[in-house]
């Protein structure tokens, strides 16, 4: 297995501690990865020559000069930096039509990402020692072995001991497609939620739909106060109407008695991999394992703190792809000095940019939900 001194070191840092020493480790890791990628992809060297003819990566400001890859490039091209035999895992976005992103990982990159995710989830407060019933509103991992959202949800199943695990978007062999039987799962949830704490993971739209079905077939449900929701994958209800995290929290408190403080959300891109988790104030904190900036979409120059622009993401952990500097289509604002007292900046607001929807996990899942009974 290849070794990368600084890249490995970044994955061992504390997620929400920032200082000059940590910054320099991150800079060294970005330089280490970029120098490796330049040997594998001639077009990266061409991009560098086209922009400024050279790049010295010595400070945290220098990393933003690494020419970013536009996120759509990974939807049309399989960007891999290693021989096929070194690739341990390939994940895709779960679009049912159109282009799919392929994310490649070697053994070392998987190990680093697992460390990173575990550290972030623990530090943000998503872990528990209490055994729970897991209701995973995502594609059945036994069938969807290469779908990124299911792989991410599988990571979250390790955050609390398991009494049982239910993967709720099931593969139907007869129709050869995924289905969601909302009444089946609503009845099981009613039964199991009376026996102890539950955890709901996955797409918020499916959670919303299941609760709506519970309201139709049963008296109001009040879950154990130790229950928790970890959502991810787009904020819409089952009809496709946009929701905010705050609106979703109010809905769940009203209908199943779960306090909004027990609802967490994760934001992320399949093409990037780093999880950005919401704190108790609904802010998506940026961990030590990445750096982000907000850019003017025309000039790509950074905008002032608190102003809206497109999101530029940087992380060195994955050497199997040249996506260490990635330009997304998401439009965000950043904030700082969160009342939760975690160090660093956070993503304050997020919305999708562009004239058309990108066919990703959440949109594809919403199509399945609309077609389910």
Short mmCIF file of C-alpha atoms in Angstrom, two decimals:
data_model
loop_
_atom_site.label_atom_id
_atom_site.label_comp_id
_atom_site.label_asym_id
_atom_site.label_seq_id
_atom_site.Cartn_x
_atom_site.Cartn_y
_atom_site.Cartn_z
CA UNK A 1 0.00 0.00 0.00
CA UNK A 2 1.29 3.45 -0.89
CA UNK A 3 2.15 5.72 2.01
CA UNK A 4 1.66 9.47 2.20
CA UNK A 5 3.09 11.03 5.35
CA UNK A 6 1.15 14.28 5.53
CA UNK A 7 -2.10 13.00 4.01
CA UNK A 8 -2.19 10.28 6.65
CA UNK A 9 -1.39 12.82 9.34
CA UNK A 10 -4.34 15.05 8.38
CA UNK A 11 -6.79 12.19 8.94
CA UNK A 12 -5.55 11.83 12.53
CA UNK A 13 -6.13 15.47 13.52
CA UNK A 14 -8.94 16.60 15.79
CA UNK A 15 -11.86 17.74 13.60
CA UNK A 16 -12.67 21.13 15.13
CA UNK A 17 -9.31 22.39 16.32
CA UNK A 18 -7.53 24.98 14.18
CA UNK A 19 -4.07 26.51 14.58
CA UNK A 20 -0.98 27.30 12.51
CA UNK A 21 0.52 23.86 13.09
CA UNK A 22 -2.61 22.10 11.79
CA UNK A 23 -2.79 24.52 8.86
CA UNK A 24 0.74 23.63 7.83
CA UNK A 25 0.04 19.91 8.02
CA UNK A 26 -2.98 20.46 5.77
CA UNK A 27 -0.90 22.53 3.32
CA UNK A 28 1.77 19.82 3.19
CA UNK A 29 -0.90 17.16 2.58
CA UNK A 30 -2.47 19.13 -0.28
CA UNK A 31 0.97 19.61 -1.84
CA UNK A 32 1.75 15.91 -1.40
CA UNK A 33 -1.48 14.89 -3.12
CA UNK A 34 -1.27 17.47 -5.92
CA UNK A 35 2.29 16.54 -6.82
CA UNK A 36 1.16 12.90 -7.04
CA UNK A 37 -1.84 13.76 -9.24
CA UNK A 38 0.34 15.81 -11.63
CA UNK A 39 2.28 12.65 -12.43
CA UNK A 40 -0.92 10.79 -13.30
CA UNK A 41 -3.01 13.32 -15.26
CA UNK A 42 -1.34 15.41 -17.99
CA UNK A 43 -4.39 17.68 -18.27
CA UNK A 44 -3.76 18.89 -14.70
CA UNK A 45 -0.36 20.12 -15.82
CA UNK A 46 -2.03 21.76 -18.82
CA UNK A 47 -4.53 23.50 -16.50
CA UNK A 48 -1.68 24.74 -14.35
CA UNK A 49 0.26 26.03 -17.36
CA UNK A 50 -2.85 27.74 -18.71
CA UNK A 51 -3.60 29.56 -15.45
CA UNK A 52 -0.25 30.80 -14.19
CA UNK A 53 2.50 28.51 -15.40
CA UNK A 54 3.55 27.35 -11.96
CA UNK A 55 2.44 26.87 -8.39
CA UNK A 56 4.26 26.92 -5.07
CA UNK A 57 2.12 25.45 -2.28
CA UNK A 58 3.62 26.74 0.95
CA UNK A 59 0.80 28.51 2.82
CA UNK A 60 -2.88 27.95 3.45
CA UNK A 61 -3.65 30.72 0.94
CA UNK A 62 -1.67 28.88 -1.76
CA UNK A 63 -3.93 25.83 -1.77
CA UNK A 64 -6.76 27.86 -3.29
CA UNK A 65 -4.57 28.43 -6.37
CA UNK A 66 -4.72 24.74 -7.25
CA UNK A 67 -6.89 24.74 -10.41
CA UNK A 68 -10.20 23.18 -9.38
CA UNK A 69 -12.00 20.42 -11.22
CA UNK A 70 -15.60 21.29 -12.02
CA UNK A 71 -17.95 18.80 -10.40
CA UNK A 72 -19.72 17.97 -13.68
CA UNK A 73 -16.47 16.63 -15.14
CA UNK A 74 -16.73 13.68 -12.77
CA UNK A 75 -20.24 12.93 -14.04
CA UNK A 76 -18.97 12.44 -17.58
CA UNK A 77 -15.48 11.03 -17.08
CA UNK A 78 -14.07 8.30 -14.84
CA UNK A 79 -11.13 10.07 -13.24
CA UNK A 80 -8.87 7.48 -11.65
CA UNK A 81 -5.25 7.91 -10.62
CA UNK A 82 -4.36 4.30 -9.78
CA UNK A 83 -4.21 0.94 -11.55
CA UNK A 84 -7.45 -1.05 -11.42
CA UNK A 85 -5.93 -3.66 -9.11
CA UNK A 86 -5.30 -0.99 -6.44
CA UNK A 87 -8.92 0.18 -6.35
CA UNK A 88 -10.68 -1.34 -3.35
CA UNK A 89 -14.04 0.44 -3.63
CA UNK A 90 -16.02 2.19 -6.37
CA UNK A 91 -19.09 4.18 -5.36
CA UNK A 92 -21.60 5.89 -7.61
CA UNK A 93 -24.21 8.56 -7.19
CA UNK A 94 -27.60 6.89 -7.38
CA UNK A 95 -29.18 8.69 -10.30
CA UNK A 96 -31.61 6.42 -12.10
CA UNK A 97 -31.16 8.35 -15.37
CA UNK A 98 -28.49 10.52 -16.85
CA UNK A 99 -24.86 10.64 -15.75
CA UNK A 100 -23.45 9.03 -12.65
CA UNK A 101 -20.43 10.09 -10.68
CA UNK A 102 -17.93 7.35 -9.94
CA UNK A 103 -15.82 7.73 -6.83
CA UNK A 104 -12.72 5.54 -6.59
CA UNK A 105 -10.87 4.59 -3.40
CA UNK A 106 -7.75 2.62 -2.67
CA UNK A 107 -7.24 0.90 0.67
CA UNK A 108 -5.44 3.85 2.25
CA UNK A 109 -8.05 6.40 1.14
CA UNK A 110 -10.89 4.26 2.52
CA UNK A 111 -9.09 3.99 5.84
CA UNK A 112 -8.55 7.76 5.99
CA UNK A 113 -12.17 8.52 5.09
CA UNK A 114 -13.46 6.13 7.76
CA UNK A 115 -11.27 7.84 10.38
CA UNK A 116 -12.42 11.25 9.23
CA UNK A 117 -16.14 10.38 9.27
CA UNK A 118 -15.92 8.72 12.67
CA UNK A 119 -14.07 11.69 14.17
CA UNK A 120 -16.56 14.21 12.77
CA UNK A 121 -19.66 12.27 13.87
CA UNK A 122 -18.27 11.76 17.38
CA UNK A 123 -17.19 15.39 17.78
CA UNK A 124 -20.51 16.77 16.56
CA UNK A 125 -22.41 14.64 19.09
CA UNK A 126 -24.01 11.95 16.94
CA UNK A 127 -22.64 8.95 18.86
CA UNK A 128 -24.37 7.06 21.68
CA UNK A 129 -23.84 3.96 23.81
CA UNK A 130 -27.58 3.22 23.92
CA UNK A 131 -28.77 0.30 21.72
CA UNK A 132 -31.30 1.43 19.12
CA UNK A 133 -33.61 0.17 16.38
CA UNK A 134 -32.26 1.51 13.08
CA UNK A 135 -34.69 2.52 10.35
CA UNK A 136 -32.52 3.28 7.33
CA UNK A 137 -34.44 5.19 4.68
CA UNK A 138 -31.95 4.43 1.97
CA UNK A 139 -31.19 1.80 -0.65
CA UNK A 140 -30.75 -1.72 0.75
CA UNK A 141 -27.00 -2.10 1.17
CA UNK A 142 -27.11 -5.81 0.30
CA UNK A 143 -28.20 -4.82 -3.22
CA UNK A 144 -26.85 -1.26 -3.48
CA UNK A 145 -23.25 -2.13 -2.70
CA UNK A 146 -21.88 0.66 -4.91
CA UNK A 147 -24.30 3.49 -4.07
CA UNK A 148 -22.58 6.24 -2.11
CA UNK A 149 -25.54 7.24 0.08
CA UNK A 150 -26.04 3.66 1.30
CA UNK A 151 -22.34 3.33 2.06
CA UNK A 152 -22.47 6.57 4.06
CA UNK A 153 -25.55 5.40 5.98
CA UNK A 154 -23.76 2.14 6.75
CA UNK A 155 -21.03 4.22 8.43
CA UNK A 156 -23.67 5.89 10.62
CA UNK A 157 -25.03 2.55 11.80
CA UNK A 158 -21.85 2.21 13.85
CA UNK A 159 -22.62 5.36 15.87
CA UNK A 160 -24.85 3.50 18.35
CA UNK A 161 -25.22 -0.22 19.20
CA UNK A 162 -27.72 -2.08 17.03
CA UNK A 163 -30.83 -3.82 18.27
CA UNK A 164 -31.95 -4.24 14.66
CA UNK A 165 -31.34 -2.65 11.26
CA UNK A 166 -34.04 -2.15 8.61
CA UNK A 167 -33.08 -1.00 5.10
CA UNK A 168 -36.29 0.48 3.79
CA UNK A 169 -35.80 1.21 0.07
CA UNK A 170 -35.97 -2.40 -1.06
CA UNK A 171 -35.07 -4.11 -4.30
CA UNK A 172 -38.07 -5.72 -5.99
CA UNK A 173 -36.91 -8.68 -8.04
CA UNK A 174 -40.13 -8.86 -10.05
CA UNK A 175 -40.12 -5.26 -11.28
CA UNK A 176 -36.31 -4.97 -11.20
CA UNK A 177 -36.42 -1.67 -9.36
CA UNK A 178 -36.27 -0.17 -5.88
CA UNK A 179 -39.55 0.34 -4.03
CA UNK A 180 -40.68 1.90 -0.76
CA UNK A 181 -43.64 0.31 1.04
CA UNK A 182 -44.57 3.17 3.35
CA UNK A 183 -47.43 1.34 5.10
CA UNK A 184 -45.29 -1.72 5.88
CA UNK A 185 -42.60 0.43 7.46
CA UNK A 186 -45.06 2.71 9.24
CA UNK A 187 -46.59 -0.29 11.02
CA UNK A 188 -43.19 -1.67 12.01
CA UNK A 189 -42.08 1.74 13.24
CA UNK A 190 -45.21 2.05 15.39
CA UNK A 191 -44.45 -1.34 16.94
CA UNK A 192 -40.73 -0.91 17.52
CA UNK A 193 -40.81 2.72 18.65
CA UNK A 194 -42.89 1.67 21.65
CA UNK A 195 -40.11 -0.68 22.79
CA UNK A 196 -37.20 1.76 23.09
CA UNK A 197 -35.14 4.36 21.23
CA UNK A 198 -35.04 4.41 17.44
CA UNK A 199 -32.71 6.03 14.92
CA UNK A 200 -33.83 7.18 11.50
CA UNK A 201 -31.13 7.55 8.87
CA UNK A 202 -31.31 8.65 5.26
CA UNK A 203 -33.54 10.71 3.00
CA UNK A 204 -35.81 13.22 4.81
CA UNK A 205 -38.53 12.84 2.16
CA UNK A 206 -38.97 9.19 3.09
CA UNK A 207 -39.09 10.00 6.79
CA UNK A 208 -41.77 12.59 6.08
CA UNK A 209 -43.78 10.11 3.99
CA UNK A 210 -43.61 7.40 6.66
CA UNK A 211 -44.79 9.79 9.37
CA UNK A 212 -47.65 10.96 7.15
CA UNK A 213 -48.69 7.30 6.78
CA UNK A 214 -48.43 6.74 10.54
CA UNK A 215 -50.83 9.64 11.06
CA UNK A 216 -53.34 8.01 8.71
CA UNK A 217 -53.30 4.50 10.18
CA UNK A 218 -52.58 5.06 13.88
CA UNK A 219 -52.99 7.41 16.77
CA UNK A 220 -50.11 9.86 17.39
CA UNK A 221 -46.75 8.23 18.14
CA UNK A 222 -44.31 9.55 20.73
CA UNK A 223 -40.86 8.08 20.39
CA UNK A 224 -38.43 7.44 23.22
CA UNK A 225 -36.71 10.72 24.17
CA UNK A 226 -33.33 9.09 23.46
CA UNK A 227 -34.26 8.61 19.80
CA UNK A 228 -32.35 10.42 17.06
CA UNK A 229 -32.60 11.34 13.38
CA UNK A 230 -29.57 11.63 11.12
CA UNK A 231 -30.78 12.93 7.78
CA UNK A 232 -29.00 13.51 4.53
CA UNK A 233 -29.68 13.79 0.84
CA UNK A 234 -31.83 16.80 0.03
CA UNK A 235 -34.51 18.69 1.92
CA UNK A 236 -37.84 17.99 0.28
CA UNK A 237 -40.99 16.28 1.48
CA UNK A 238 -42.57 13.34 -0.34
CA UNK A 239 -44.36 15.73 -2.76
CA UNK A 240 -41.10 17.41 -3.74
CA UNK A 241 -41.78 20.59 -1.76
CA UNK A 242 -38.67 22.17 -0.27
CA UNK A 243 -38.22 22.14 3.50
CA UNK A 244 -35.68 23.65 5.83
CA UNK A 245 -34.01 21.76 8.65
CA UNK A 246 -35.96 23.94 11.09
CA UNK A 247 -39.29 23.14 9.39
CA UNK A 248 -38.46 19.44 9.37
CA UNK A 249 -37.60 19.57 13.08
CA UNK A 250 -40.87 21.26 13.94
CA UNK A 251 -42.79 18.68 11.90
CA UNK A 252 -41.12 15.75 13.67
CA UNK A 253 -41.59 17.28 17.11
CA UNK A 254 -45.28 17.79 16.44
CA UNK A 255 -45.93 14.34 14.98
CA UNK A 256 -43.61 11.90 16.80
CA UNK A 257 -42.53 13.97 19.80
CA UNK A 258 -38.84 14.13 18.87
CA UNK A 259 -37.06 17.29 19.99
CA UNK A 260 -35.37 19.28 17.19
CA UNK A 261 -32.11 19.05 19.15
CA UNK A 262 -32.17 15.30 18.41
CA UNK A 263 -32.22 15.85 14.65
CA UNK A 264 -28.92 16.06 12.80
CA UNK A 265 -28.25 16.59 9.13
CA UNK A 266 -25.23 15.94 6.96
CA UNK A 267 -24.30 17.80 3.80
CA UNK A 268 -21.84 16.41 1.33
CA UNK A 269 -20.99 15.65 -2.29
CA UNK A 270 -20.25 12.21 -3.70
CA UNK A 271 -17.40 13.85 -5.61
CA UNK A 272 -15.82 15.18 -2.40
CA UNK A 273 -16.60 12.74 0.42
CA UNK A 274 -16.09 14.88 3.53
CA UNK A 275 -19.20 15.02 5.79
CA UNK A 276 -20.41 18.44 6.94
CA UNK A 277 -22.63 17.87 9.98
CA UNK A 278 -25.16 20.19 11.53
CA UNK A 279 -24.78 21.25 15.15
CA UNK A 280 -27.62 22.05 17.53
CA UNK A 281 -27.97 25.45 15.82
CA UNK A 282 -28.39 23.93 12.36
CA UNK A 283 -24.97 25.07 11.12
CA UNK A 284 -22.91 22.70 8.94
CA UNK A 285 -19.43 22.79 10.44
CA UNK A 286 -16.30 22.55 8.30
CA UNK A 287 -13.88 20.08 9.87
CA UNK A 288 -10.09 20.17 9.87
CA UNK A 289 -9.97 17.63 7.02
CA UNK A 290 -11.08 20.12 4.38
CA UNK A 291 -11.03 23.79 3.52
CA UNK A 292 -13.79 25.65 1.69
CA UNK A 293 -14.26 29.06 0.20
CA UNK A 294 -17.13 30.83 -1.50
CA UNK A 295 -16.43 32.28 -4.95
CA UNK A 296 -17.97 34.70 -7.39
CA UNK A 297 -19.33 32.43 -10.18
CA UNK A 298 -17.96 34.68 -12.95
CA UNK A 299 -14.49 35.53 -11.67
CA UNK A 300 -13.92 32.68 -9.15
CA UNK A 301 -12.57 35.32 -6.79
CA UNK A 302 -13.48 34.82 -3.11
CA UNK A 303 -16.44 36.78 -1.77
CA UNK A 304 -16.57 38.34 1.72
CA UNK A 305 -17.74 36.26 4.69
CA UNK A 306 -21.53 36.05 4.77
CA UNK A 307 -22.04 36.77 1.07
CA UNK A 308 -23.43 34.20 -1.33
CA UNK A 309 -21.41 32.41 -4.02
CA UNK A 310 -20.49 29.00 -5.42
CA UNK A 311 -18.74 26.51 -3.17
CA UNK A 312 -15.09 25.56 -3.73
CA UNK A 313 -14.05 22.48 -1.70
CA UNK A 314 -10.54 21.17 -0.98
CA UNK A 315 -9.39 17.99 0.75
CA UNK A 316 -6.27 15.80 0.38
CA UNK A 317 -7.43 12.44 1.80
CA UNK A 318 -8.17 10.56 -1.47
CA UNK A 319 -5.21 9.88 -3.74
CA UNK A 320 -7.21 7.59 -6.07
CA UNK A 321 -8.76 10.59 -7.85
CA UNK A 322 -7.57 14.10 -8.79
CA UNK A 323 -10.51 15.79 -7.03
CA UNK A 324 -8.56 17.40 -4.20
CA UNK A 325 -9.76 20.82 -5.43
CA UNK A 326 -13.39 20.75 -6.55
CA UNK A 327 -15.71 23.48 -7.80
CA UNK A 328 -19.35 22.64 -7.07
CA UNK A 329 -22.63 24.05 -8.41
CA UNK A 330 -24.01 24.64 -4.91
CA UNK A 331 -24.59 28.22 -3.79
CA UNK A 332 -23.75 28.85 -0.14
CA UNK A 333 -22.93 31.40 2.50
CA UNK A 334 -20.40 30.88 5.27
CA UNK A 335 -20.50 31.98 8.89
CA UNK A 336 -18.16 32.03 11.86
CA UNK A 337 -18.29 32.15 15.68
CA UNK A 338 -21.12 29.63 16.02
CA UNK A 339 -22.92 29.72 19.40
CA UNK A 340 -22.13 26.00 19.78
CA UNK A 341 -18.50 27.12 20.38
CA UNK A 342 -16.95 24.69 17.90
CA UNK A 343 -13.91 26.23 16.25
CA UNK A 344 -13.77 27.16 12.59
CA UNK A 345 -16.23 28.36 10.00
CA UNK A 346 -19.51 26.76 9.03
CA UNK A 347 -21.88 26.60 6.07
CA UNK A 348 -24.81 28.82 6.98
CA UNK A 349 -27.08 28.34 3.95
CA UNK A 350 -27.11 26.02 0.94
CA UNK A 351 -29.08 26.03 -2.29
CA UNK A 352 -28.65 24.43 -5.67
CA UNK A 353 -27.33 26.47 -8.59
CA UNK A 354 -27.70 26.05 -12.34
CA UNK A 355 -30.65 25.96 -14.71
CA UNK A 356 -31.31 22.22 -14.42
CA UNK A 357 -31.29 19.69 -11.61
CA UNK A 358 -28.26 17.47 -11.26
CA UNK A 359 -29.42 13.87 -11.25
CA UNK A 360 -28.07 12.75 -7.90
CA UNK A 361 -29.05 10.54 -5.00
CA UNK A 362 -31.79 12.72 -3.53
CA UNK A 363 -33.54 13.47 -6.83
CA UNK A 364 -33.43 9.83 -7.94
CA UNK A 365 -34.79 8.72 -4.56
CA UNK A 366 -37.60 11.25 -4.80
CA UNK A 367 -38.63 9.74 -8.15
CA UNK A 368 -38.88 6.30 -6.52
CA UNK A 369 -40.93 7.74 -3.68
CA UNK A 370 -43.39 9.36 -6.07
CA UNK A 371 -43.90 6.02 -7.80
CA UNK A 372 -44.31 4.01 -4.60
CA UNK A 373 -47.67 3.12 -3.17
#
